[in-house]
Amino acid sequence: MNFNIKEIVTAFMVLFAVIDIIGNIPIIIDLRKKVGHIQSEKASIIAGVIMIIFLFLGQSLLSLIGIDVNSFAVAGSFILFFIALEMILGITLYKDTDEGTAITASVFPLAFPLIAGPGSLTTLLSLRAEFHIENIITAVLLNVILIYIVLKTSSKIERIIGPNGIQIIRKVFGVILLAISVKLFATNIKALFI
């Protein structure tokens, strides 16, 4: 076992920045309003499982179906782009049936692609090249615990910030998410044509 506190902290901070669960609070609150309830445990566990599976099988899985990491990231950038448009313009692009929406919303778009999205999955592949696997898994698990805490307390956070504060944060983070999606697209589209 090669546990290294420095590697765990670095991997945790990188994943925390990419997942940006604090920045996703307005989306979480919005999803909760749309579907009534979000299953925090389920969303956190599914996101964690997706990230750990992708850490081990990501590269192989993508090459098996003939997709490179860059194509995967470009596709994910479109999803993030549309979620950002919803936040900025106050429109609804993502629609679902009324039946089982709380369960569905906990998985899509919350667990994937918001938490375990193309950004975090491609980051995991990059971290794997630099760090020991057990340190990355520990960093993922620490992030999952933090994600769970934020999901559980999102209604309290909403009460503290208030409806106007939520709207302002929603628009600001919508623009940030839009910028992240554009950057993800631009970085990976170049790699596709080289």
C-alpha positions as protocol buffer text, in pm:
chain_id: "A"
residue {
  index: 1
  type: MET
  ca { x: 0 y: 0 z: 0 }
}
residue {
  index: 2
  type: ASN
  ca { x: 138 y: 338 z: -102 }
}
residue {
  index: 3
  type: PHE
  ca { x: -78 y: 577 z: 100 }
}
residue {
  index: 4
  type: ASN
  ca { x: 59 y: 928 z: 77 }
}
residue {
  index: 5
  type: ILE
  ca { x: -113 y: 1224 z: 246 }
}
residue {
  index: 6
  type: LYS
  ca { x: 28 y: 1474 z: -4 }
}
residue {
  index: 7
  type: GLU
  ca { x: -106 y: 1272 z: -302 }
}
residue {
  index: 8
  type: ILE
  ca { x: -447 y: 1227 z: -133 }
}
residue {
  index: 9
  type: VAL
  ca { x: -476 y: 1602 z: -58 }
}
residue {
  index: 10
  type: THR
  ca { x: -365 y: 1700 z: -410 }
}
residue {
  index: 11
  type: ALA
  ca { x: -602 y: 1452 z: -580 }
}
residue {
  index: 12
  type: PHE
  ca { x: -884 y: 1559 z: -345 }
}
residue {
  index: 13
  type: MET
  ca { x: -834 y: 1929 z: -425 }
}
residue {
  index: 14
  type: VAL
  ca { x: -815 y: 1868 z: -801 }
}
residue {
  index: 15
  type: LEU
  ca { x: -1134 y: 1658 z: -798 }
}
residue {
  index: 16
  type: PHE
  ca { x: -1308 y: 1904 z: -563 }
}
residue {
  index: 17
  type: ALA
  ca { x: -1235 y: 2190 z: -804 }
}
residue {
  index: 18
  type: VAL
  ca { x: -1351 y: 1993 z: -1109 }
}
residue {
  index: 19
  type: ILE
  ca { x: -1666 y: 1850 z: -947 }
}
residue {
  index: 20
  type: ASP
  ca { x: -1742 y: 2195 z: -799 }
}
residue {
  index: 21
  type: ILE
  ca { x: -2021 y: 2072 z: -570 }
}
residue {
  index: 22
  type: ILE
  ca { x: -2042 y: 2413 z: -398 }
}
residue {
  index: 23
  type: GLY
  ca { x: -2090 y: 2579 z: -738 }
}
residue {
  index: 24
  type: ASN
  ca { x: -2359 y: 2323 z: -819 }
}
residue {
  index: 25
  type: ILE
  ca { x: -2578 y: 2419 z: -520 }
}
residue {
  index: 26
  type: PRO
  ca { x: -2810 y: 2635 z: -739 }
}
residue {
  index: 27
  type: ILE
  ca { x: -2856 y: 2340 z: -980 }
}
residue {
  index: 28
  type: ILE
  ca { x: -2925 y: 2104 z: -687 }
}
residue {
  index: 29
  type: ILE
  ca { x: -3184 y: 2345 z: -542 }
}
residue {
  index: 30
  type: ASP
  ca { x: -3342 y: 2387 z: -886 }
}
residue {
  index: 31
  type: LEU
  ca { x: -3358 y: 2009 z: -938 }
}
residue {
  index: 32
  type: ARG
  ca { x: -3514 y: 1965 z: -594 }
}
residue {
  index: 33
  type: LYS
  ca { x: -3782 y: 2220 z: -685 }
}
residue {
  index: 34
  type: LYS
  ca { x: -3855 y: 2040 z: -1013 }
}
residue {
  index: 35
  type: VAL
  ca { x: -3880 y: 1687 z: -871 }
}
residue {
  index: 36
  type: GLY
  ca { x: -3969 y: 1751 z: -506 }
}
residue {
  index: 37
  type: HIS
  ca { x: -3694 y: 1539 z: -350 }
}
residue {
  index: 38
  type: ILE
  ca { x: -3342 y: 1433 z: -429 }
}
residue {
  index: 39
  type: GLN
  ca { x: -3202 y: 1111 z: -287 }
}
residue {
  index: 40
  type: SER
  ca { x: -2870 y: 1240 z: -149 }
}
residue {
  index: 41
  type: GLU
  ca { x: -2737 y: 897 z: -52 }
}
residue {
  index: 42
  type: LYS
  ca { x: -2820 y: 744 z: -389 }
}
residue {
  index: 43
  type: ALA
  ca { x: -2675 y: 1035 z: -589 }
}
residue {
  index: 44
  type: SER
  ca { x: -2352 y: 1036 z: -382 }
}
residue {
  index: 45
  type: ILE
  ca { x: -2303 y: 659 z: -396 }
}
residue {
  index: 46
  type: ILE
  ca { x: -2379 y: 636 z: -770 }
}
residue {
  index: 47
  type: ALA
  ca { x: -2140 y: 925 z: -846 }
}
residue {
  index: 48
  type: GLY
  ca { x: -1868 y: 760 z: -633 }
}
residue {
  index: 49
  type: VAL
  ca { x: -1919 y: 420 z: -797 }
}
residue {
  index: 50
  type: ILE
  ca { x: -1912 y: 573 z: -1148 }
}
residue {
  index: 51
  type: MET
  ca { x: -1585 y: 755 z: -1067 }
}
residue {
  index: 52
  type: ILE
  ca { x: -1414 y: 450 z: -916 }
}
residue {
  index: 53
  type: ILE
  ca { x: -1525 y: 219 z: -1200 }
}
residue {
  index: 54
  type: PHE
  ca { x: -1410 y: 477 z: -1455 }
}
residue {
  index: 55
  type: LEU
  ca { x: -1076 y: 507 z: -1275 }
}
residue {
  index: 56
  type: PHE
  ca { x: -1012 y: 136 z: -1340 }
}
residue {
  index: 57
  type: LEU
  ca { x: -1194 y: 79 z: -1668 }
}
residue {
  index: 58
  type: GLY
  ca { x: -1229 y: 424 z: -1828 }
}
residue {
  index: 59
  type: GLN
  ca { x: -958 y: 414 z: -2090 }
}
residue {
  index: 60
  type: SER
  ca { x: -1031 y: 49 z: -2183 }
}
residue {
  index: 61
  type: LEU
  ca { x: -1406 y: 102 z: -2192 }
}
residue {
  index: 62
  type: LEU
  ca { x: -1381 y: 407 z: -2418 }
}
residue {
  index: 63
  type: SER
  ca { x: -1136 y: 239 z: -2657 }
}
residue {
  index: 64
  type: LEU
  ca { x: -1350 y: -79 z: -2661 }
}
residue {
  index: 65
  type: ILE
  ca { x: -1646 y: 117 z: -2800 }
}
residue {
  index: 66
  type: GLY
  ca { x: -1421 y: 320 z: -3026 }
}
residue {
  index: 67
  type: ILE
  ca { x: -1440 y: 651 z: -2839 }
}
residue {
  index: 68
  type: ASP
  ca { x: -1137 y: 845 z: -2728 }
}
residue {
  index: 69
  type: VAL
  ca { x: -1129 y: 1056 z: -2412 }
}
residue {
  index: 70
  type: ASN
  ca { x: -1145 y: 1377 z: -2616 }
}
residue {
  index: 71
  type: SER
  ca { x: -1470 y: 1275 z: -2793 }
}
residue {
  index: 72
  type: PHE
  ca { x: -1616 y: 1179 z: -2454 }
}
residue {
  index: 73
  type: ALA
  ca { x: -1524 y: 1520 z: -2310 }
}
residue {
  index: 74
  type: VAL
  ca { x: -1671 y: 1706 z: -2613 }
}
residue {
  index: 75
  type: ALA
  ca { x: -2002 y: 1518 z: -2571 }
}
residue {
  index: 76
  type: GLY
  ca { x: -2003 y: 1601 z: -2201 }
}
residue {
  index: 77
  type: SER
  ca { x: -1935 y: 1967 z: -2276 }
}
residue {
  index: 78
  type: PHE
  ca { x: -2265 y: 1983 z: -2470 }
}
residue {
  index: 79
  type: ILE
  ca { x: -2459 y: 1851 z: -2167 }
}
residue {
  index: 80
  type: LEU
  ca { x: -2291 y: 2106 z: -1938 }
}
residue {
  index: 81
  type: PHE
  ca { x: -2363 y: 2378 z: -2199 }
}
residue {
  index: 82
  type: PHE
  ca { x: -2737 y: 2306 z: -2197 }
}
residue {
  index: 83
  type: ILE
  ca { x: -2753 y: 2288 z: -1816 }
}
residue {
  index: 84
  type: ALA
  ca { x: -2576 y: 2628 z: -1805 }
}
residue {
  index: 85
  type: LEU
  ca { x: -2830 y: 2773 z: -2052 }
}
residue {
  index: 86
  type: GLU
  ca { x: -3111 y: 2655 z: -1824 }
}
residue {
  index: 87
  type: MET
  ca { x: -2949 y: 2832 z: -1530 }
}
residue {
  index: 88
  type: ILE
  ca { x: -2878 y: 3159 z: -1713 }
}
residue {
  index: 89
  type: LEU
  ca { x: -3200 y: 3193 z: -1915 }
}
residue {
  index: 90
  type: GLY
  ca { x: -3440 y: 3037 z: -1663 }
}
residue {
  index: 91
  type: ILE
  ca { x: -3575 y: 2789 z: -1920 }
}
residue {
  index: 92
  type: THR
  ca { x: -3627 y: 2415 z: -1899 }
}
residue {
  index: 93
  type: LEU
  ca { x: -3459 y: 2203 z: -2164 }
}
residue {
  index: 94
  type: TYR
  ca { x: -3437 y: 1880 z: -1963 }
}
residue {
  index: 95
  type: LYS
  ca { x: -3776 y: 1718 z: -1938 }
}
residue {
  index: 96
  type: ASP
  ca { x: -3873 y: 1386 z: -1785 }
}
residue {
  index: 97
  type: THR
  ca { x: -4190 y: 1190 z: -1720 }
}
residue {
  index: 98
  type: ASP
  ca { x: -4368 y: 1254 z: -1390 }
}
residue {
  index: 99
  type: GLU
  ca { x: -4324 y: 894 z: -1282 }
}
residue {
  index: 100
  type: GLY
  ca { x: -4016 y: 838 z: -1067 }
}
residue {
  index: 101
  type: THR
  ca { x: -3858 y: 1177 z: -1134 }
}
residue {
  index: 102
  type: ALA
  ca { x: -3693 y: 1201 z: -789 }
}
residue {
  index: 103
  type: ILE
  ca { x: -3508 y: 874 z: -853 }
}
residue {
  index: 104
  type: THR
  ca { x: -3425 y: 972 z: -1211 }
}
residue {
  index: 105
  type: ALA
  ca { x: -3303 y: 1321 z: -1113 }
}
residue {
  index: 106
  type: SER
  ca { x: -3080 y: 1169 z: -845 }
}
residue {
  index: 107
  type: VAL
  ca { x: -2906 y: 969 z: -1117 }
}
residue {
  index: 108
  type: PHE
  ca { x: -2938 y: 1197 z: -1424 }
}
residue {
  index: 109
  type: PRO
  ca { x: -2843 y: 1480 z: -1439 }
}
residue {
  index: 110
  type: LEU
  ca { x: -2719 y: 1494 z: -1075 }
}
residue {
  index: 111
  type: ALA
  ca { x: -2492 y: 1189 z: -1024 }
}
residue {
  index: 112
  type: PHE
  ca { x: -2405 y: 1190 z: -1394 }
}
residue {
  index: 113
  type: PRO
  ca { x: -2300 y: 1423 z: -1558 }
}
residue {
  index: 114
  type: LEU
  ca { x: -2299 y: 1698 z: -1290 }
}
residue {
  index: 115
  type: ILE
  ca { x: -2096 y: 1517 z: -1022 }
}
residue {
  index: 116
  type: ALA
  ca { x: -1934 y: 1231 z: -1212 }
}
residue {
  index: 117
  type: GLY
  ca { x: -1918 y: 1417 z: -1540 }
}
residue {
  index: 118
  type: PRO
  ca { x: -1671 y: 1430 z: -1826 }
}
residue {
  index: 119
  type: GLY
  ca { x: -1455 y: 1678 z: -1636 }
}
residue {
  index: 120
  type: SER
  ca { x: -1414 y: 1459 z: -1329 }
}
residue {
  index: 121
  type: LEU
  ca { x: -1385 y: 1137 z: -1532 }
}
residue {
  index: 122
  type: THR
  ca { x: -1113 y: 1271 z: -1761 }
}
residue {
  index: 123
  type: THR
  ca { x: -941 y: 1420 z: -1454 }
}
residue {
  index: 124
  type: LEU
  ca { x: -939 y: 1073 z: -1296 }
}
residue {
  index: 125
  type: LEU
  ca { x: -761 y: 935 z: -1603 }
}
residue {
  index: 126
  type: SER
  ca { x: -502 y: 1213 z: -1575 }
}
residue {
  index: 127
  type: LEU
  ca { x: -454 y: 1156 z: -1199 }
}
residue {
  index: 128
  type: ARG
  ca { x: -404 y: 784 z: -1260 }
}
residue {
  index: 129
  type: ALA
  ca { x: -94 y: 862 z: -1465 }
}
residue {
  index: 130
  type: GLU
  ca { x: 57 y: 1062 z: -1175 }
}
residue {
  index: 131
  type: PHE
  ca { x: -63 y: 913 z: -845 }
}
residue {
  index: 132
  type: HIS
  ca { x: -102 y: 573 z: -677 }
}
residue {
  index: 133
  type: ILE
  ca { x: -448 y: 423 z: -722 }
}
residue {
  index: 134
  type: GLU
  ca { x: -525 y: 392 z: -346 }
}
residue {
  index: 135
  type: ASN
  ca { x: -461 y: 766 z: -296 }
}
residue {
  index: 136
  type: ILE
  ca { x: -697 y: 855 z: -582 }
}
residue {
  index: 137
  type: ILE
  ca { x: -968 y: 622 z: -443 }
}
residue {
  index: 138
  type: THR
  ca { x: -931 y: 788 z: -99 }
}
residue {
  index: 139
  type: ALA
  ca { x: -963 y: 1131 z: -262 }
}
residue {
  index: 140
  type: VAL
  ca { x: -1277 y: 1015 z: -449 }
}
residue {
  index: 141
  type: LEU
  ca { x: -1432 y: 881 z: -127 }
}
residue {
  index: 142
  type: LEU
  ca { x: -1357 y: 1207 z: 60 }
}
residue {
  index: 143
  type: ASN
  ca { x: -1524 y: 1401 z: -222 }
}
residue {
  index: 144
  type: VAL
  ca { x: -1827 y: 1167 z: -211 }
}
residue {
  index: 145
  type: ILE
  ca { x: -1865 y: 1236 z: 165 }
}
residue {
  index: 146
  type: LEU
  ca { x: -1848 y: 1611 z: 98 }
}
residue {
  index: 147
  type: ILE
  ca { x: -2099 y: 1578 z: -189 }
}
residue {
  index: 148
  type: TYR
  ca { x: -2338 y: 1393 z: 43 }
}
residue {
  index: 149
  type: ILE
  ca { x: -2311 y: 1667 z: 309 }
}
residue {
  index: 150
  type: VAL
  ca { x: -2380 y: 1942 z: 53 }
}
residue {
  index: 151
  type: LEU
  ca { x: -2676 y: 1750 z: -98 }
}
residue {
  index: 152
  type: LYS
  ca { x: -2823 y: 1687 z: 248 }
}
residue {
  index: 153
  type: THR
  ca { x: -2787 y: 2050 z: 361 }
}
residue {
  index: 154
  type: SER
  ca { x: -2885 y: 2221 z: 33 }
}
residue {
  index: 155
  type: SER
  ca { x: -3226 y: 2323 z: 174 }
}
residue {
  index: 156
  type: LYS
  ca { x: -3059 y: 2484 z: 479 }
}
residue {
  index: 157
  type: ILE
  ca { x: -2813 y: 2660 z: 249 }
}
residue {
  index: 158
  type: GLU
  ca { x: -3111 y: 2781 z: 44 }
}
residue {
  index: 159
  type: ARG
  ca { x: -3279 y: 2923 z: 357 }
}
residue {
  index: 160
  type: ILE
  ca { x: -2960 y: 3108 z: 457 }
}
residue {
  index: 161
  type: ILE
  ca { x: -2900 y: 3255 z: 110 }
}
residue {
  index: 162
  type: GLY
  ca { x: -3267 y: 3332 z: 33 }
}
residue {
  index: 163
  type: PRO
  ca { x: -3451 y: 3327 z: -303 }
}
residue {
  index: 164
  type: ASN
  ca { x: -3283 y: 3640 z: -443 }
}
residue {
  index: 165
  type: GLY
  ca { x: -2940 y: 3515 z: -342 }
}
residue {
  index: 166
  type: ILE
  ca { x: -3014 y: 3181 z: -509 }
}
residue {
  index: 167
  type: GLN
  ca { x: -3116 y: 3357 z: -833 }
}
residue {
  index: 168
  type: ILE
  ca { x: -2796 y: 3565 z: -835 }
}
residue {
  index: 169
  type: ILE
  ca { x: -2577 y: 3263 z: -756 }
}
residue {
  index: 170
  type: ARG
  ca { x: -2765 y: 3057 z: -1016 }
}
residue {
  index: 171
  type: LYS
  ca { x: -2695 y: 3311 z: -1292 }
}
residue {
  index: 172
  type: VAL
  ca { x: -2330 y: 3358 z: -1187 }
}
residue {
  index: 173
  type: PHE
  ca { x: -2261 y: 2985 z: -1169 }
}
residue {
  index: 174
  type: GLY
  ca { x: -2455 y: 2937 z: -1492 }
}
residue {
  index: 175
  type: VAL
  ca { x: -2205 y: 3164 z: -1665 }
}
residue {
  index: 176
  type: ILE
  ca { x: -1914 y: 2982 z: -1493 }
}
residue {
  index: 177
  type: LEU
  ca { x: -2056 y: 2643 z: -1599 }
}
residue {
  index: 178
  type: LEU
  ca { x: -2100 y: 2778 z: -1953 }
}
residue {
  index: 179
  type: ALA
  ca { x: -1734 y: 2889 z: -1952 }
}
residue {
  index: 180
  type: ILE
  ca { x: -1624 y: 2545 z: -1823 }
}
residue {
  index: 181
  type: SER
  ca { x: -1825 y: 2374 z: -2098 }
}
residue {
  index: 182
  type: VAL
  ca { x: -1672 y: 2600 z: -2365 }
}
residue {
  index: 183
  type: LYS
  ca { x: -1321 y: 2539 z: -2228 }
}
residue {
  index: 184
  type: LEU
  ca { x: -1383 y: 2162 z: -2213 }
}
residue {
  index: 185
  type: PHE
  ca { x: -1511 y: 2175 z: -2573 }
}
residue {
  index: 186
  type: ALA
  ca { x: -1227 y: 2394 z: -2706 }
}
residue {
  index: 187
  type: THR
  ca { x: -949 y: 2194 z: -2535 }
}
residue {
  index: 188
  type: ASN
  ca { x: -1079 y: 1858 z: -2654 }
}
residue {
  index: 189
  type: ILE
  ca { x: -1196 y: 1955 z: -3004 }
}
residue {
  index: 190
  type: LYS
  ca { x: -839 y: 2065 z: -3086 }
}
residue {
  index: 191
  type: ALA
  ca { x: -707 y: 1726 z: -2979 }
}
residue {
  index: 192
  type: LEU
  ca { x: -955 y: 1552 z: -3213 }
}
residue {
  index: 193
  type: PHE
  ca { x: -809 y: 1724 z: -3520 }
}
residue {
  index: 194
  type: ILE
  ca { x: -439 y: 1691 z: -3437 }
}
